[in-house]
Coordinates of N, CA and C in Angstrom, one line a residue:
X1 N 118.8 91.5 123.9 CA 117.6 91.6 123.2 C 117.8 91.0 121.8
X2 N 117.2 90.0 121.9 CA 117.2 89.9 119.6 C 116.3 90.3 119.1
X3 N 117.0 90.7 117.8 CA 116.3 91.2 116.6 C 115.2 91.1 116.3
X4 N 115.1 89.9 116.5 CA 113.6 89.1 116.3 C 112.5 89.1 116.9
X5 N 112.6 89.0 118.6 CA 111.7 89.6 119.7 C 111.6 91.0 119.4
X6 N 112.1 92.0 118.9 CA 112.0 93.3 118.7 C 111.1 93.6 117.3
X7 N 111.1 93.0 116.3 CA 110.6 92.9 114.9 C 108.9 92.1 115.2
X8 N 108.8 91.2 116.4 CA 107.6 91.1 116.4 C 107.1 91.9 117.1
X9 N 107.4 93.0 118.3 CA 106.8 93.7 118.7 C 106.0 94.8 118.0
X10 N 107.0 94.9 116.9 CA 107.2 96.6 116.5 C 106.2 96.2 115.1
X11 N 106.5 94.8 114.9 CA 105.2 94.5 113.4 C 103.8 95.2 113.5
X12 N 103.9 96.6 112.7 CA 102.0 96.4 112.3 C 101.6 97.4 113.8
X13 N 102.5 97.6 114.8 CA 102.2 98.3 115.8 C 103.2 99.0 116.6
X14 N 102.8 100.6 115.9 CA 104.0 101.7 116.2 C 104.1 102.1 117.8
X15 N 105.1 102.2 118.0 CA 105.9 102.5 119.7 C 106.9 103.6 119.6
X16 N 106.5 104.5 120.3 CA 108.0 105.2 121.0 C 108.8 104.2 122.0
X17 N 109.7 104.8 121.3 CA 111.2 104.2 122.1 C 111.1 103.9 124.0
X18 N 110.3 105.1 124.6 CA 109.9 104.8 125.5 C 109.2 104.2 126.4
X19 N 108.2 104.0 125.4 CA 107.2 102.6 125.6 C 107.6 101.8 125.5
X20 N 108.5 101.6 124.6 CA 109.0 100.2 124.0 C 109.9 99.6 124.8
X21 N 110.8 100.3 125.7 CA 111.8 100.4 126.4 C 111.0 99.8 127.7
X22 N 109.7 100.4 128.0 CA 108.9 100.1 129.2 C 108.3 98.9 128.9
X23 N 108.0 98.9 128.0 CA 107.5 97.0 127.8 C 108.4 96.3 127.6
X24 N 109.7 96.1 127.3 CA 111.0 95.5 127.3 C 111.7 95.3 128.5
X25 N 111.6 96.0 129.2 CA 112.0 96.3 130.8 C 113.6 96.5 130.4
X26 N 113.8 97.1 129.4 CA 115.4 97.8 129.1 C 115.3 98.9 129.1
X27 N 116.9 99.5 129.7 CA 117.3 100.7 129.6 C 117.0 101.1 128.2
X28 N 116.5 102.7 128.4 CA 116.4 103.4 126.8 C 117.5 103.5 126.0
X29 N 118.7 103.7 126.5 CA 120.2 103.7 125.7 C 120.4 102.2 125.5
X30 N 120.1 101.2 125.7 CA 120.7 99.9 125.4 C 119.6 99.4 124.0
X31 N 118.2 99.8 124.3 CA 117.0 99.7 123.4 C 117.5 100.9 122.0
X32 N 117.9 101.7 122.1 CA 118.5 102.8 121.3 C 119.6 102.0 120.4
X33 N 120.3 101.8 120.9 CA 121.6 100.7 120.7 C 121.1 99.4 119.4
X34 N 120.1 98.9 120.1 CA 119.5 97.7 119.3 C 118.6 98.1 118.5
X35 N 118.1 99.3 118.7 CA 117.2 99.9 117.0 C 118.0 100.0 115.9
X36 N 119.4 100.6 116.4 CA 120.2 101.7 115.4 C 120.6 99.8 114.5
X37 N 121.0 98.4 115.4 CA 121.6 98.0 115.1 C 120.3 97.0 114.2
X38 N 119.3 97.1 114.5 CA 118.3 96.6 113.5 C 117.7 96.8 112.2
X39 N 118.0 98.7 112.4 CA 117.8 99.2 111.2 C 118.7 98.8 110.4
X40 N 120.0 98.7 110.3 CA 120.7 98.1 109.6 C 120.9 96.6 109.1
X41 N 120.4 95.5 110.0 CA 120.2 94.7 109.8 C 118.9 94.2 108.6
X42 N 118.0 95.1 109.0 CA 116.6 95.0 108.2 C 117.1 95.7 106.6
X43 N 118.0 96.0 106.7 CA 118.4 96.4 105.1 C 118.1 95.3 104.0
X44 N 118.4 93.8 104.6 CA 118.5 93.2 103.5 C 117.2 92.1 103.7
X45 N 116.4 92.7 104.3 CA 115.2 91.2 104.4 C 114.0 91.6 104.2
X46 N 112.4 91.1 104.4 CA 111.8 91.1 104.0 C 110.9 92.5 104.9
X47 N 111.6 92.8 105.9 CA 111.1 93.8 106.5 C 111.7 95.5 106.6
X48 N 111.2 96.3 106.7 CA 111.4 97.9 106.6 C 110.7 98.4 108.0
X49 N 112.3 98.9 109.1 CA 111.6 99.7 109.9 C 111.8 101.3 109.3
X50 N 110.4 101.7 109.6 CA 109.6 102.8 109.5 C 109.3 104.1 110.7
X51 N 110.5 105.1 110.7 CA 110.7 106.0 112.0 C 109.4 107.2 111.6
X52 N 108.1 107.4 112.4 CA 107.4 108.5 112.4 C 108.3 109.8 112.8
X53 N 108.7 110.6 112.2 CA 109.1 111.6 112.5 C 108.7 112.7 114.6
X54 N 109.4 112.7 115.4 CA 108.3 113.7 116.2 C 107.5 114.8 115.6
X55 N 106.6 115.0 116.3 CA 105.7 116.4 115.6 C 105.6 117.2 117.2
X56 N 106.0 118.5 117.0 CA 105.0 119.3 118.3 C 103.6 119.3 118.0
X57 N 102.8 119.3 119.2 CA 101.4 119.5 119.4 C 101.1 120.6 119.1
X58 N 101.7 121.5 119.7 CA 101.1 123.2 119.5 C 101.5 123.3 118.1
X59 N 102.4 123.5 117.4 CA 102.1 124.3 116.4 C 102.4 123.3 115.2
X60 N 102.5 121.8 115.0 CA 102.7 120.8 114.4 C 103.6 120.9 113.5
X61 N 105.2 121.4 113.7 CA 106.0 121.4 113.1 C 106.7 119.8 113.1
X62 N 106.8 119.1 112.4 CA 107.5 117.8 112.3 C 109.0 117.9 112.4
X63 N 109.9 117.2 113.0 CA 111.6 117.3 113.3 C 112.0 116.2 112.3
X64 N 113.3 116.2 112.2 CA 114.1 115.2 111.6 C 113.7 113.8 111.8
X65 N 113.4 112.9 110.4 CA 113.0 111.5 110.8 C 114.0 110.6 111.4
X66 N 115.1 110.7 111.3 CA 116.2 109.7 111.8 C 116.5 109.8 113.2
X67 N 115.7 111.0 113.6 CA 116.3 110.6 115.4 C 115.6 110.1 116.5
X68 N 115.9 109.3 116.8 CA 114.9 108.4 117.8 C 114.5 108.7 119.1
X69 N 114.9 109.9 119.5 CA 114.2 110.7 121.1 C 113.6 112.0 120.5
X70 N 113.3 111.8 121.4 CA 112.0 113.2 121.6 C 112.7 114.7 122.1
X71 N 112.4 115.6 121.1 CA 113.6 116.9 121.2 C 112.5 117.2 122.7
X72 N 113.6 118.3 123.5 CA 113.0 118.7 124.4 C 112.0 119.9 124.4
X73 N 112.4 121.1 123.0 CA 111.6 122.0 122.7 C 111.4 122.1 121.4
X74 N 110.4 122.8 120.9 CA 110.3 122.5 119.4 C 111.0 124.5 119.0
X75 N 111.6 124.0 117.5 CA 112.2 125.1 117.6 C 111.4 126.5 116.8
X76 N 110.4 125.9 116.3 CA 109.5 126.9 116.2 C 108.6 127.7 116.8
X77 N 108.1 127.3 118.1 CA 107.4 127.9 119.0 C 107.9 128.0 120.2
X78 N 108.7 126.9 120.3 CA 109.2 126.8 121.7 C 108.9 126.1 123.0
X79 N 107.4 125.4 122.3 CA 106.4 124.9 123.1 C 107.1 123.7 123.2
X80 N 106.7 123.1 124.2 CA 107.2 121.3 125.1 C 106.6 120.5 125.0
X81 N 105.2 120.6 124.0 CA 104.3 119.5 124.1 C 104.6 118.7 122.8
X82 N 105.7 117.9 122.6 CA 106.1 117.2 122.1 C 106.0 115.5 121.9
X83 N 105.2 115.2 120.7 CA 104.8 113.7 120.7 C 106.6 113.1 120.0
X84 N 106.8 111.8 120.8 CA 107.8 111.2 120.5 C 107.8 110.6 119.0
X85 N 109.1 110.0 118.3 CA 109.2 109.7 117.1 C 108.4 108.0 117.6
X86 N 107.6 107.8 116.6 CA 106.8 106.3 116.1 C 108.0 105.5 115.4
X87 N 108.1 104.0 115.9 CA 108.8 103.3 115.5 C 107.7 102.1 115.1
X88 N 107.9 101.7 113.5 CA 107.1 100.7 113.0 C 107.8 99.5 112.3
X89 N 107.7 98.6 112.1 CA 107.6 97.3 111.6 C 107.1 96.9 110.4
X90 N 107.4 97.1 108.8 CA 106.2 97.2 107.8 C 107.1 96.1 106.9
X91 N 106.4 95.3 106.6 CA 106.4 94.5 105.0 C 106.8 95.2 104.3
X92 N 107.9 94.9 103.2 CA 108.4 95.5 102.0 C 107.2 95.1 100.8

């Protein structure tokens, strides 16, 4: 996967990692792999990826912004109806 095919996807139009993974036709750990290694790479250029935090549905507690899967329970309620973290593409 390059960088680049990945940066036009994700420009201007947010994806979970799962979707993204399903439109890529790559394993989620290999696509995981090439986020972690883009984020870093995007340090020094004209682009900033931008991680939506997950939120639970039921009681909309928001999780940690840096982790790119989707917790399995939320630790406030307990509930499973869990929206995955948004991965975006934004102009500096």
């Amino acid at each position: 996967m390059y960088r680049k095919e990945l940066v036009n996807v994700l420009e201007n139009n947010p994806m979970g990692l799962h979707e993204l993974a399903q439109l890529l036709g790559m394993p989620i750990k290999t696509l995981e792999d090439d986020v972690q290694h883009l984020l870093k790479s995007l340090k020094h250029s004209e682009y900033e990826l931008v991680i939506s935090p997950a939120v639970c549905r039921k009681c909309g507690f928001h999780f940690d912004k840096h982790k790119l899967h989707k917790p399995s329970k939320c630790p406030q309620c307990h509930g499973s109806w869990i929206q995955e973290p948004l991965l975006e593409i934004k102009s500096r």
